PDB file of C-alpha atoms and ligand atoms in Angstrom:
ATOM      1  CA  UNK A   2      23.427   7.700  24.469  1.00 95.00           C
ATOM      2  CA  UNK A   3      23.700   7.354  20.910  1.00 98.00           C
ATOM      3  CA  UNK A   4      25.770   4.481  19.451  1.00 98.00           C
ATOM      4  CA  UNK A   5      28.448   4.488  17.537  1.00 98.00           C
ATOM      5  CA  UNK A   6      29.120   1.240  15.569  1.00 98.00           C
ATOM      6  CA  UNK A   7      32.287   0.101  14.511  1.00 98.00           C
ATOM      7  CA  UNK A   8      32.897  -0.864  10.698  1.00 98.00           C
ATOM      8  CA  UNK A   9      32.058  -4.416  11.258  1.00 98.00           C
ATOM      9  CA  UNK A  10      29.399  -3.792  13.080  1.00 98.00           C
ATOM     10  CA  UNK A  11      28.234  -1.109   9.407  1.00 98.00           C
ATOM     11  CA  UNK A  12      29.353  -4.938   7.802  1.00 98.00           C
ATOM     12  CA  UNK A  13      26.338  -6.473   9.376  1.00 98.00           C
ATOM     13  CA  UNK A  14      24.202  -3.739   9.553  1.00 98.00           C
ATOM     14  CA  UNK A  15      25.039  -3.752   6.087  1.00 98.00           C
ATOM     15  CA  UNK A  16      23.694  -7.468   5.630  1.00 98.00           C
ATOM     16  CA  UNK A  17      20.367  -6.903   7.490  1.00 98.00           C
ATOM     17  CA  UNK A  18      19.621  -3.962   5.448  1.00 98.00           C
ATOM     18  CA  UNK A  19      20.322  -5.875   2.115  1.00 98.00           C
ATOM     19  CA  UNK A  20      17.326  -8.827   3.465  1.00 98.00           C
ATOM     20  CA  UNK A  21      15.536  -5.349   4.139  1.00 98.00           C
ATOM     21  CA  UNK A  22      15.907  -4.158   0.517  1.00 98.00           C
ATOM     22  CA  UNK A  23      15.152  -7.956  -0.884  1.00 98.00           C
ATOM     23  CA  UNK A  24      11.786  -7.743   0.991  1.00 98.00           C
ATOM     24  CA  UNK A  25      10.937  -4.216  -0.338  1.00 98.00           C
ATOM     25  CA  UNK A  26      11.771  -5.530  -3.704  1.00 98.00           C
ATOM     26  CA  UNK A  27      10.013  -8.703  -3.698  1.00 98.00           C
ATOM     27  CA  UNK A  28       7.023  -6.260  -1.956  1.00 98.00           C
ATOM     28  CA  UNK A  29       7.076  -3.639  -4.413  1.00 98.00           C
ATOM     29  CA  UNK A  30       6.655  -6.332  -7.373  1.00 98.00           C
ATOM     30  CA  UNK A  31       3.513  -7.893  -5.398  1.00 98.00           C
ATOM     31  CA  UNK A  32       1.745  -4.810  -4.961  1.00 98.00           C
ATOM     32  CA  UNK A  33      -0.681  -5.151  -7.249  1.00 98.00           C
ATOM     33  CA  UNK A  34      -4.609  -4.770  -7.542  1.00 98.00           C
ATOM     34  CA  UNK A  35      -6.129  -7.737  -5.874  1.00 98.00           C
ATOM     35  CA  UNK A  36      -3.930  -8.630  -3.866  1.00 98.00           C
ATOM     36  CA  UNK A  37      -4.477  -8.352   0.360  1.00 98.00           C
ATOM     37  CA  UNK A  38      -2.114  -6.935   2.437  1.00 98.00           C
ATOM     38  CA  UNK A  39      -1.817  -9.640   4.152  1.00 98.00           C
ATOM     39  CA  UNK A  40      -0.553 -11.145   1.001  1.00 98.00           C
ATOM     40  CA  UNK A  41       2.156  -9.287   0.898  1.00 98.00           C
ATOM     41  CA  UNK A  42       2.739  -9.733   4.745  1.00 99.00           C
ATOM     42  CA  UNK A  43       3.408 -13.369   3.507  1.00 99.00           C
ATOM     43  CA  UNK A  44       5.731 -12.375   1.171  1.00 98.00           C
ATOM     44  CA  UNK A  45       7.511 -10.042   3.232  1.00 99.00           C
ATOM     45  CA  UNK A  46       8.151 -12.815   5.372  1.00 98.00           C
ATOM     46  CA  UNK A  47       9.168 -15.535   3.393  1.00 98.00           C
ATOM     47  CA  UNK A  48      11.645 -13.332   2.073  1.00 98.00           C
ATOM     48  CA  UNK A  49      13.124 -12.628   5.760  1.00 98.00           C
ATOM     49  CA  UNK A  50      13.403 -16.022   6.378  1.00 98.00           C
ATOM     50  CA  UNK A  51      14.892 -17.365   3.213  1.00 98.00           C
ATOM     51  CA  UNK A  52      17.902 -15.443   4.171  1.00 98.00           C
ATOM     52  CA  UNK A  53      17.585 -16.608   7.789  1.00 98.00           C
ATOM     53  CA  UNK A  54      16.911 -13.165   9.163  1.00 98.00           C
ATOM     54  CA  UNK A  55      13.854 -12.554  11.204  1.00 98.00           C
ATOM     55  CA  UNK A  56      10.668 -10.268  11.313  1.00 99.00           C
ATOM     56  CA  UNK A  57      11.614  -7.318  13.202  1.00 98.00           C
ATOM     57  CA  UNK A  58       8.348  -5.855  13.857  1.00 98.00           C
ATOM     58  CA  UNK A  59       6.113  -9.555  14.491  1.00 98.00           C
ATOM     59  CA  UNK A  60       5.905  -9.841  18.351  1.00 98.00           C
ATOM     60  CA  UNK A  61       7.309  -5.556  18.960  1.00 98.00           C
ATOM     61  CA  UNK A  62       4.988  -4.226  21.843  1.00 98.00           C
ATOM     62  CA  UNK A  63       2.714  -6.897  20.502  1.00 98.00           C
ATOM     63  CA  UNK A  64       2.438  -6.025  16.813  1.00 98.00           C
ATOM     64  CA  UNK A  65       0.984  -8.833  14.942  1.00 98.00           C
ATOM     65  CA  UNK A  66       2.893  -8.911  11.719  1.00 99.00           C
ATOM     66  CA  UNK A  67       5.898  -8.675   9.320  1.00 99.00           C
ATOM     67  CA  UNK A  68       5.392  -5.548   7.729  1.00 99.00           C
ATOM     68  CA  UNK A  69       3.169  -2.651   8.710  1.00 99.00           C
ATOM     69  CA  UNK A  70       0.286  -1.557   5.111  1.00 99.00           C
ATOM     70  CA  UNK A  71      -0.784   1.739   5.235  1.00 99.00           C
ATOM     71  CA  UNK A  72      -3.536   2.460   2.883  1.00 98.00           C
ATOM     72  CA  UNK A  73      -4.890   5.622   1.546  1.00 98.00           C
ATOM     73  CA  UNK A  74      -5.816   7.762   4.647  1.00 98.00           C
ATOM     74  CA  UNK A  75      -3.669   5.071   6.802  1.00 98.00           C
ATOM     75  CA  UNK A  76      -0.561   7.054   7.760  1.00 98.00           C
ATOM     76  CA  UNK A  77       1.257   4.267   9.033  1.00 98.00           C
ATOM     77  CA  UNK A  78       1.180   1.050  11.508  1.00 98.00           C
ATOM     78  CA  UNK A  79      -1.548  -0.493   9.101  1.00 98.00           C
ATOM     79  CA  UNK A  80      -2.463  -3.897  10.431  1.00 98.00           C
ATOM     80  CA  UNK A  81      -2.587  -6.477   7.058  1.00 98.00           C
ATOM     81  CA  UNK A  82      -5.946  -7.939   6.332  1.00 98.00           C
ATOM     82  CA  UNK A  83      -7.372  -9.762   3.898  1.00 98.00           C
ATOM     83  CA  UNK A  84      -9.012  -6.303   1.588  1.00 98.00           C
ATOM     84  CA  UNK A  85      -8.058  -6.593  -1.974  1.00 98.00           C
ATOM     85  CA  UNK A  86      -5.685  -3.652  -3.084  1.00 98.00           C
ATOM     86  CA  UNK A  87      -7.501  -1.470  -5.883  1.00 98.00           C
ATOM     87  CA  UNK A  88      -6.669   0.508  -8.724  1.00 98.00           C
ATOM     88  CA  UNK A  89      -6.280   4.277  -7.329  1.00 98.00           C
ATOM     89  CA  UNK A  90      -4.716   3.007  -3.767  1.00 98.00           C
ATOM     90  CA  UNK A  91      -2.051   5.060  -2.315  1.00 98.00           C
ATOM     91  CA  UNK A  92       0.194   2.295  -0.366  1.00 98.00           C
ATOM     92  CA  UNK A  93       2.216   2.142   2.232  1.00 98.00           C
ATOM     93  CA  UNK A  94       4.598  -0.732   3.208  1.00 98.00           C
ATOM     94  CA  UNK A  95       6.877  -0.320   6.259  1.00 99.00           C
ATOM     95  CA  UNK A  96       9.374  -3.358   7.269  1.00 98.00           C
ATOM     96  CA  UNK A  97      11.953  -4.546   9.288  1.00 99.00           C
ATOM     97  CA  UNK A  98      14.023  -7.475   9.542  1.00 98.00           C
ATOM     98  CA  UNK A  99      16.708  -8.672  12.337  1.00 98.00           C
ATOM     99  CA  UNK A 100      20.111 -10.585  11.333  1.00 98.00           C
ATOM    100  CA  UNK A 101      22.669 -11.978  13.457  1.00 98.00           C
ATOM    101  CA  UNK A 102      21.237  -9.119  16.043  1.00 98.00           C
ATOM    102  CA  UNK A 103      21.388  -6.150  13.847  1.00 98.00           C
ATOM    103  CA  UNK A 104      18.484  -4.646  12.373  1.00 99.00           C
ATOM    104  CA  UNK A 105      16.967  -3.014   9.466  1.00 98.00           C
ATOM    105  CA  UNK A 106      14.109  -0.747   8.655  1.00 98.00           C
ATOM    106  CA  UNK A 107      12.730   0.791   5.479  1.00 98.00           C
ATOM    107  CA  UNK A 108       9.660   1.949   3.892  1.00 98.00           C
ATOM    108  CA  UNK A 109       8.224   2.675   0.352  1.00 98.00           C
ATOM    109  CA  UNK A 110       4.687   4.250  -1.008  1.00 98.00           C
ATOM    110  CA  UNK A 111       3.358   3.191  -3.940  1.00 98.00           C
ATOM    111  CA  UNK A 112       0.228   4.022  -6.331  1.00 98.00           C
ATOM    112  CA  UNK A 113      -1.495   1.610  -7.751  1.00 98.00           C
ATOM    113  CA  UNK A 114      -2.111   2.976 -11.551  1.00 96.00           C
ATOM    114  CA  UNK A 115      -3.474   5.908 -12.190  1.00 96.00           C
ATOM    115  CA  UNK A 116      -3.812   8.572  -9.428  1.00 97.00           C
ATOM    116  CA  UNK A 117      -4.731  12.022  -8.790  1.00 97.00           C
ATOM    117  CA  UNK A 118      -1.900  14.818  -9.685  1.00 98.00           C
ATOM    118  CA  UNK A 119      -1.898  15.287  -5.860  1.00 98.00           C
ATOM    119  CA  UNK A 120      -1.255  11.742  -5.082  1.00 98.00           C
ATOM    120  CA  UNK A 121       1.623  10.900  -7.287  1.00 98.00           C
ATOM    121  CA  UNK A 122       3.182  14.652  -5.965  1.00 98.00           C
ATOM    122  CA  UNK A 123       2.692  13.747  -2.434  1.00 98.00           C
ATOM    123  CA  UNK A 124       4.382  10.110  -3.277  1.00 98.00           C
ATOM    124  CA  UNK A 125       7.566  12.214  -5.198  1.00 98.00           C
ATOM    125  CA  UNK A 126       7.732  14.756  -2.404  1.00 98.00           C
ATOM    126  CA  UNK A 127       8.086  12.656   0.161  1.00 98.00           C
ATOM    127  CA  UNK A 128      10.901  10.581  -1.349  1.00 98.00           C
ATOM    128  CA  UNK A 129      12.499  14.087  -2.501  1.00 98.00           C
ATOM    129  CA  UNK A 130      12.238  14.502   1.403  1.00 98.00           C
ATOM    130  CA  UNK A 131      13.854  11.397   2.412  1.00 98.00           C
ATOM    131  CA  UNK A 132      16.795  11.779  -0.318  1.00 98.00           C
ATOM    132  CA  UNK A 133      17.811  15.927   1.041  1.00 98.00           C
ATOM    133  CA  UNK A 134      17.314  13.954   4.717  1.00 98.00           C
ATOM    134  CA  UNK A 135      19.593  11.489   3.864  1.00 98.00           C
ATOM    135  CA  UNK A 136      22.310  13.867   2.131  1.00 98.00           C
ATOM    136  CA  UNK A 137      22.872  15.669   5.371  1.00 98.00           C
ATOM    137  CA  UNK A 138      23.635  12.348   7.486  1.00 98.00           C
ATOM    138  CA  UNK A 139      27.104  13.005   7.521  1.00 98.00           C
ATOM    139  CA  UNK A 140      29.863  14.417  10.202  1.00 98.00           C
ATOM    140  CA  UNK A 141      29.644  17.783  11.187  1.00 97.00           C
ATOM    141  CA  UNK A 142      26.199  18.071  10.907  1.00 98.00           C
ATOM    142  CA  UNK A 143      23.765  18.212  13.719  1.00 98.00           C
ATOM    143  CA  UNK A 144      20.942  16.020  14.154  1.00 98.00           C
ATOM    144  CA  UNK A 145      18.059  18.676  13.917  1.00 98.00           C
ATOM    145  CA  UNK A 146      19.512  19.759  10.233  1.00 98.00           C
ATOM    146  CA  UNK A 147      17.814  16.258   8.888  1.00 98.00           C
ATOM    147  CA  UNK A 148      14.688  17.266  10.716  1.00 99.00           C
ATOM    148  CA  UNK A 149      14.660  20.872   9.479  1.00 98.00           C
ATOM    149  CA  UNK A 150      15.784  19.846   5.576  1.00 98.00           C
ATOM    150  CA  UNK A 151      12.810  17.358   5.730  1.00 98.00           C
ATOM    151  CA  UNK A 152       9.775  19.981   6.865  1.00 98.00           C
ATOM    152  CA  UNK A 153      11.578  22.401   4.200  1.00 98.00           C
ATOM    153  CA  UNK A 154      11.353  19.708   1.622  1.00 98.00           C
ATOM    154  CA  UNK A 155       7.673  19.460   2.571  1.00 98.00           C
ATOM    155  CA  UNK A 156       6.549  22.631   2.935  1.00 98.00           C
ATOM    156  CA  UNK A 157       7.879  23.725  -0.190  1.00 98.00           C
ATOM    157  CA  UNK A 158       6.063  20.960  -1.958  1.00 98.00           C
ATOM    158  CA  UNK A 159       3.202  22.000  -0.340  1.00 98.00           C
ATOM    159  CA  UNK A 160       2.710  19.159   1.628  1.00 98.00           C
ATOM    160  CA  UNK A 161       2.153  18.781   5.734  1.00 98.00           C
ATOM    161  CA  UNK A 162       4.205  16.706   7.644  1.00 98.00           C
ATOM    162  CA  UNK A 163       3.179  14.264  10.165  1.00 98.00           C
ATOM    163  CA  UNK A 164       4.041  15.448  13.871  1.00 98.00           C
ATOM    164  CA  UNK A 165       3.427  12.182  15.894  1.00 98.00           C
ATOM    165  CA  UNK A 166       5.731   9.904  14.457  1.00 98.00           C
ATOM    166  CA  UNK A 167       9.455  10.364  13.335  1.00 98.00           C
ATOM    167  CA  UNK A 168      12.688   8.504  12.823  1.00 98.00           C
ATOM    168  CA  UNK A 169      15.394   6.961  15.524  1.00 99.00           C
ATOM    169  CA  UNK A 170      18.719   5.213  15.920  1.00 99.00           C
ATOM    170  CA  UNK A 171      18.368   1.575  15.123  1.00 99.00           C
ATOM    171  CA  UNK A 172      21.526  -1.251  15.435  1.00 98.00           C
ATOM    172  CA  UNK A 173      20.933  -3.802  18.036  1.00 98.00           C
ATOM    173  CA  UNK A 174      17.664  -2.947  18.774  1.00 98.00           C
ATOM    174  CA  UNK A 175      14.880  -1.720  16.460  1.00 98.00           C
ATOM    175  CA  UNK A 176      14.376   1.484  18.054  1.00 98.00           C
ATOM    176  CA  UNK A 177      17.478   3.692  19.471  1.00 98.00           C
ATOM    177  CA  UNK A 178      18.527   6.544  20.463  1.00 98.00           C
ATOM    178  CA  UNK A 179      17.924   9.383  19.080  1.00 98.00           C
ATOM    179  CA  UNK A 180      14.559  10.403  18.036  1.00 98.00           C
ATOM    180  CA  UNK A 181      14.642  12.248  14.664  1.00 98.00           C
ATOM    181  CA  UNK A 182      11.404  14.932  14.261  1.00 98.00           C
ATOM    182  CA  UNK A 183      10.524  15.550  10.844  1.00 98.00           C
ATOM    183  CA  UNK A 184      10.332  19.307  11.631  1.00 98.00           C
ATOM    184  CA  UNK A 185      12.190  22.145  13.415  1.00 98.00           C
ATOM    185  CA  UNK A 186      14.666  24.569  12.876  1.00 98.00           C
ATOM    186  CA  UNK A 187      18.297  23.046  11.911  1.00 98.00           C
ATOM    187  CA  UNK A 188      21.910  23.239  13.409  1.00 98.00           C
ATOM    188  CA  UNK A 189      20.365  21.856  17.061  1.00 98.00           C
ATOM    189  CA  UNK A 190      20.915  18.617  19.129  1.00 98.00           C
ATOM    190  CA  UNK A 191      24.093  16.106  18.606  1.00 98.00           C
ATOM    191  CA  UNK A 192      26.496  16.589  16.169  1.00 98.00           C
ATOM    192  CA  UNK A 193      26.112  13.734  13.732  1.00 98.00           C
ATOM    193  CA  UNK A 194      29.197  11.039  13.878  1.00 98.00           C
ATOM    194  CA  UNK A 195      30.603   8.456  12.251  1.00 98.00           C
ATOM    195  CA  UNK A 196      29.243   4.986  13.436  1.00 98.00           C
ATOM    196  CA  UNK A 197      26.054   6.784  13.758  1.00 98.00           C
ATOM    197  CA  UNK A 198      23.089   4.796  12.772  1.00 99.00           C
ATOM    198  CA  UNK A 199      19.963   5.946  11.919  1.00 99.00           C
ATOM    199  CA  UNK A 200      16.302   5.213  10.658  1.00 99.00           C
ATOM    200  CA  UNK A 201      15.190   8.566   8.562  1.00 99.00           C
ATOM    201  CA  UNK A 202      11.647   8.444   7.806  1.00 98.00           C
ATOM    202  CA  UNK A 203       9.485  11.317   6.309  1.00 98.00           C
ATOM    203  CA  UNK A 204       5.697  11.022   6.674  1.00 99.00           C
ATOM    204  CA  UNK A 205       3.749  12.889   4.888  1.00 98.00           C
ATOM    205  CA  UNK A 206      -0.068  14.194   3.944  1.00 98.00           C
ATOM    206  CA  UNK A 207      -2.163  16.430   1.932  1.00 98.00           C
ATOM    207  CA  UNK A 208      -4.021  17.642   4.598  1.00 98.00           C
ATOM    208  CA  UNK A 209      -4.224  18.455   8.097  1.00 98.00           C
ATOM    209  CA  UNK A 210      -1.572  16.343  10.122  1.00 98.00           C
ATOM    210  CA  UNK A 211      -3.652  15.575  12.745  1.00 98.00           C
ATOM    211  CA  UNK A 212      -3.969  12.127  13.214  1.00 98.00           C
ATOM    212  CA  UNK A 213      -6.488   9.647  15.008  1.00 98.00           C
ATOM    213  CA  UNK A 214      -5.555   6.137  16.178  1.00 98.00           C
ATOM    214  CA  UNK A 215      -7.759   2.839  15.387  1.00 98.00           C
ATOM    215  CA  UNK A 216      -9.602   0.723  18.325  1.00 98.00           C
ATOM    216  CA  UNK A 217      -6.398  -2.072  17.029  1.00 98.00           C
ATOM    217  CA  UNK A 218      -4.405   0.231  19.170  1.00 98.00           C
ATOM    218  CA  UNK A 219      -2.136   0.731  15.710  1.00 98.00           C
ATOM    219  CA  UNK A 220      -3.467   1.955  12.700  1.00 98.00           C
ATOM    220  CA  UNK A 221      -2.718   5.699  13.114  1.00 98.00           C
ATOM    221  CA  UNK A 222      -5.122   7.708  10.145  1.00 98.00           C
ATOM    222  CA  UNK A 223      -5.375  11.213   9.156  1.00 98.00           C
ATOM    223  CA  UNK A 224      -7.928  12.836  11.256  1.00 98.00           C
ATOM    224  CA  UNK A 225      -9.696  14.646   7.648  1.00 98.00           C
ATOM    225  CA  UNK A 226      -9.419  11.698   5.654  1.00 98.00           C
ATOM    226  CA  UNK A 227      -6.343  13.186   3.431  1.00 98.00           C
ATOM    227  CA  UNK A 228      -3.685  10.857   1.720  1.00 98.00           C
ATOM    228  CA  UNK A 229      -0.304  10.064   3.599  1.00 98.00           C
ATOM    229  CA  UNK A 230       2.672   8.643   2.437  1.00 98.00           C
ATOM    230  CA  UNK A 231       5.866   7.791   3.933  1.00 98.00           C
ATOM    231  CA  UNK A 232       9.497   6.690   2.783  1.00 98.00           C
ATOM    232  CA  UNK A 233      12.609   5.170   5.280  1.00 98.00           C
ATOM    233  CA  UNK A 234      15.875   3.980   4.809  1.00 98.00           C
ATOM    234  CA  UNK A 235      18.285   2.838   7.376  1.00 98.00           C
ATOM    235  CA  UNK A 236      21.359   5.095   6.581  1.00 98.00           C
ATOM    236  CA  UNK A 237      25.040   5.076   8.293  1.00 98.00           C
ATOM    237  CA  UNK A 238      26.409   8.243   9.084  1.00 98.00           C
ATOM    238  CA  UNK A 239      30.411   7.174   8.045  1.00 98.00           C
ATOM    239  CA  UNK A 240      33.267  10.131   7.528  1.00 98.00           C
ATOM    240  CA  UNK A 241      32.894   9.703   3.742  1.00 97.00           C
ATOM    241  CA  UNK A 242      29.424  10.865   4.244  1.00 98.00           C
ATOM    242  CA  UNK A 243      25.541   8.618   3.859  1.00 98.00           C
ATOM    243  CA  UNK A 244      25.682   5.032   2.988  1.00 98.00           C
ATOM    244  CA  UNK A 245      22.005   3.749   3.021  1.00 98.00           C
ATOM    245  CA  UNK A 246      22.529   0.470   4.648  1.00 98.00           C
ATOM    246  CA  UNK A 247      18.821  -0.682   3.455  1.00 98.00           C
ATOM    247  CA  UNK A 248      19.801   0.286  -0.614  1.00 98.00           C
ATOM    248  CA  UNK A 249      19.465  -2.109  -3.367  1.00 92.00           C
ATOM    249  CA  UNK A 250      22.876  -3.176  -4.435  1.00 78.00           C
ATOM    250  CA  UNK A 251      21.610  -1.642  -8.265  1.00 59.00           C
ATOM    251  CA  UNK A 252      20.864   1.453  -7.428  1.00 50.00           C
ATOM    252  CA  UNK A 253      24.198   3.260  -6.360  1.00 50.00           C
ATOM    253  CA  UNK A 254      22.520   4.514  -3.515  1.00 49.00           C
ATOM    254  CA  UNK A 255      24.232   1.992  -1.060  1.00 49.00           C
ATOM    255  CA  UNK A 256      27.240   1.729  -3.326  1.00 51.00           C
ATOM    256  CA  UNK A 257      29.456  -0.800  -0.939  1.00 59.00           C
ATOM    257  CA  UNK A 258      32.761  -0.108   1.207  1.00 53.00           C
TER     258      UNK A 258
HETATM  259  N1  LIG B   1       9.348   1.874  10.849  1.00 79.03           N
HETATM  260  C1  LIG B   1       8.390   1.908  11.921  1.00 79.03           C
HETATM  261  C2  LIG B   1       9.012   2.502  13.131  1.00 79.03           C
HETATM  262  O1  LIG B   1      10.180   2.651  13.155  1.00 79.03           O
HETATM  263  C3  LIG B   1       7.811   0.589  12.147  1.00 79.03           C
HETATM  264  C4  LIG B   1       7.487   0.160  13.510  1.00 79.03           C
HETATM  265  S1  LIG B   1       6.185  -0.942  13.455  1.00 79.03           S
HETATM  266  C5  LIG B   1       6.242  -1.810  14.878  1.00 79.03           C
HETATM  267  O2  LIG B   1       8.350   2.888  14.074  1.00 79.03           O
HETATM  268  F1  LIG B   1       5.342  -2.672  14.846  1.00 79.03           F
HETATM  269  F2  LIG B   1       7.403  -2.358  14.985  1.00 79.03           F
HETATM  270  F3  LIG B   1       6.091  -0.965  15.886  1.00 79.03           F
HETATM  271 CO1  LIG B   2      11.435   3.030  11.505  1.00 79.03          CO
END
């Protein structure tokens, strides 16, 4: 069954998703030749717990960290360590954070200075993917038209998208119904509603989507070596249409209710 949360429950959704966009923020600005990803795992976390929220990922199915760093070829579930970032990375940083029992999740690729044409295209077409994705998460709609908007988006970039791994409800719990593929044709499964919340997450590559996991049991990689990237945002389905719970107050995107 998929939830439907009640305004204050959006309210605190809200507030988890605002930690969310603090740590993406604080994340983004760290990102920086040199730095580890585990570097930025500490920062990711100290940021969660300054506003007395909580890892959401640390301790899931036994995942060892704060935020998940998908480098390069990494597609996503990246395990920090301790490898300095370099000029030309393509980088991935997925993360979640629990308040007062509600939870957010977003994610953000980034190049660090100068990349390939193919790079920075694959970087813009995936967020181009995530915004059309988000602009159909409103009543009316059915669930498989974010899907379907997202492989268009894609495909018409000339991109492949990622089969395995997809988005899902998220409120109490990190992972909810429904599953969200980031392919298909549109106008099937549930009519979207308001109260609806859901984690919309494109993903990406140049290459073939196949994709081979690491002996950590996480680190999912293309199979031929091409670049992924992947963008997320926790976004509210409400009967005036998206609000992007994880949105930085600045940006419009989550403009307030
Ligand atoms: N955003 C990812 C997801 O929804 C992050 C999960 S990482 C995990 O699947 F460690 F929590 F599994
Ligand atoms: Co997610």
């Amino acid at each position: 069954m998929i939830q439907r949360r009640t305004d204050r429950e959006l309210d605190q959704l809200r507030r988890a998703g605002r930690v969310v966009a603090a740590v993406r923020r604080a994340v983004l600005a760290a990102t920086t030749p040199g730095r580890s990803t585990r570097d930025l795992d500490a920062v990711a976390e100290q940021v969660i717990r300054e506003h007395g929220a909580t890892p959401a990922f640390k301790g899931y199915r036994g995942y060892p960290a704060t935020i998940c760093a998908s480098v390069n070829e990494q597609v996503v579930h990246g395990i920090p360590d301790d490898i300095p970032l370099a000029e030309g990375d393509v980088v991935s940083i997925d993360v979640g954070a629990q308040l007062g029992g509600y939870f957010g999740d977003a994610a953000f690729t980034v190049a660090l200075g100068a990349v390939p044409t193919a790079a920075g295209n694959l970087i813009e077409v995936t967020e181009e993917c995530l915004r059309r994705a988000i602009a159909l998460a409103r009543p009316g709609n059915r669930l498989s038209d974010i899907s379907h908007a997202v492989e268009t988006c894609a495909v018409a970039g000339g991109m492949s998208v990622v089969r395995q791994f997809g988005g899902h409800g998220i409120g109490r719990s990190l992972h909810e119904e429904p599953h969200i593929n980031n392919y298909g044709p549109p106008g099937k499964g549930p009519l979207l509603q308001p109260g609806f919340v859901l984690a919309i997450e494109p993903i990406l590559c140049l290459g073939n989507p196949e994709l081979l996991i690491a002996d950590d049991g996480w680190t999912a990689s293309t199979a031929d070596g091409s670049l992924a990237a992947h963008a997320e945002h926790t976004v509210a389905v409400t009967a005036d249409g998206p609000w992007v719970l994880t949105a930085d107050d600045d940006l419009g995107e989550g403009a307030d209710r």
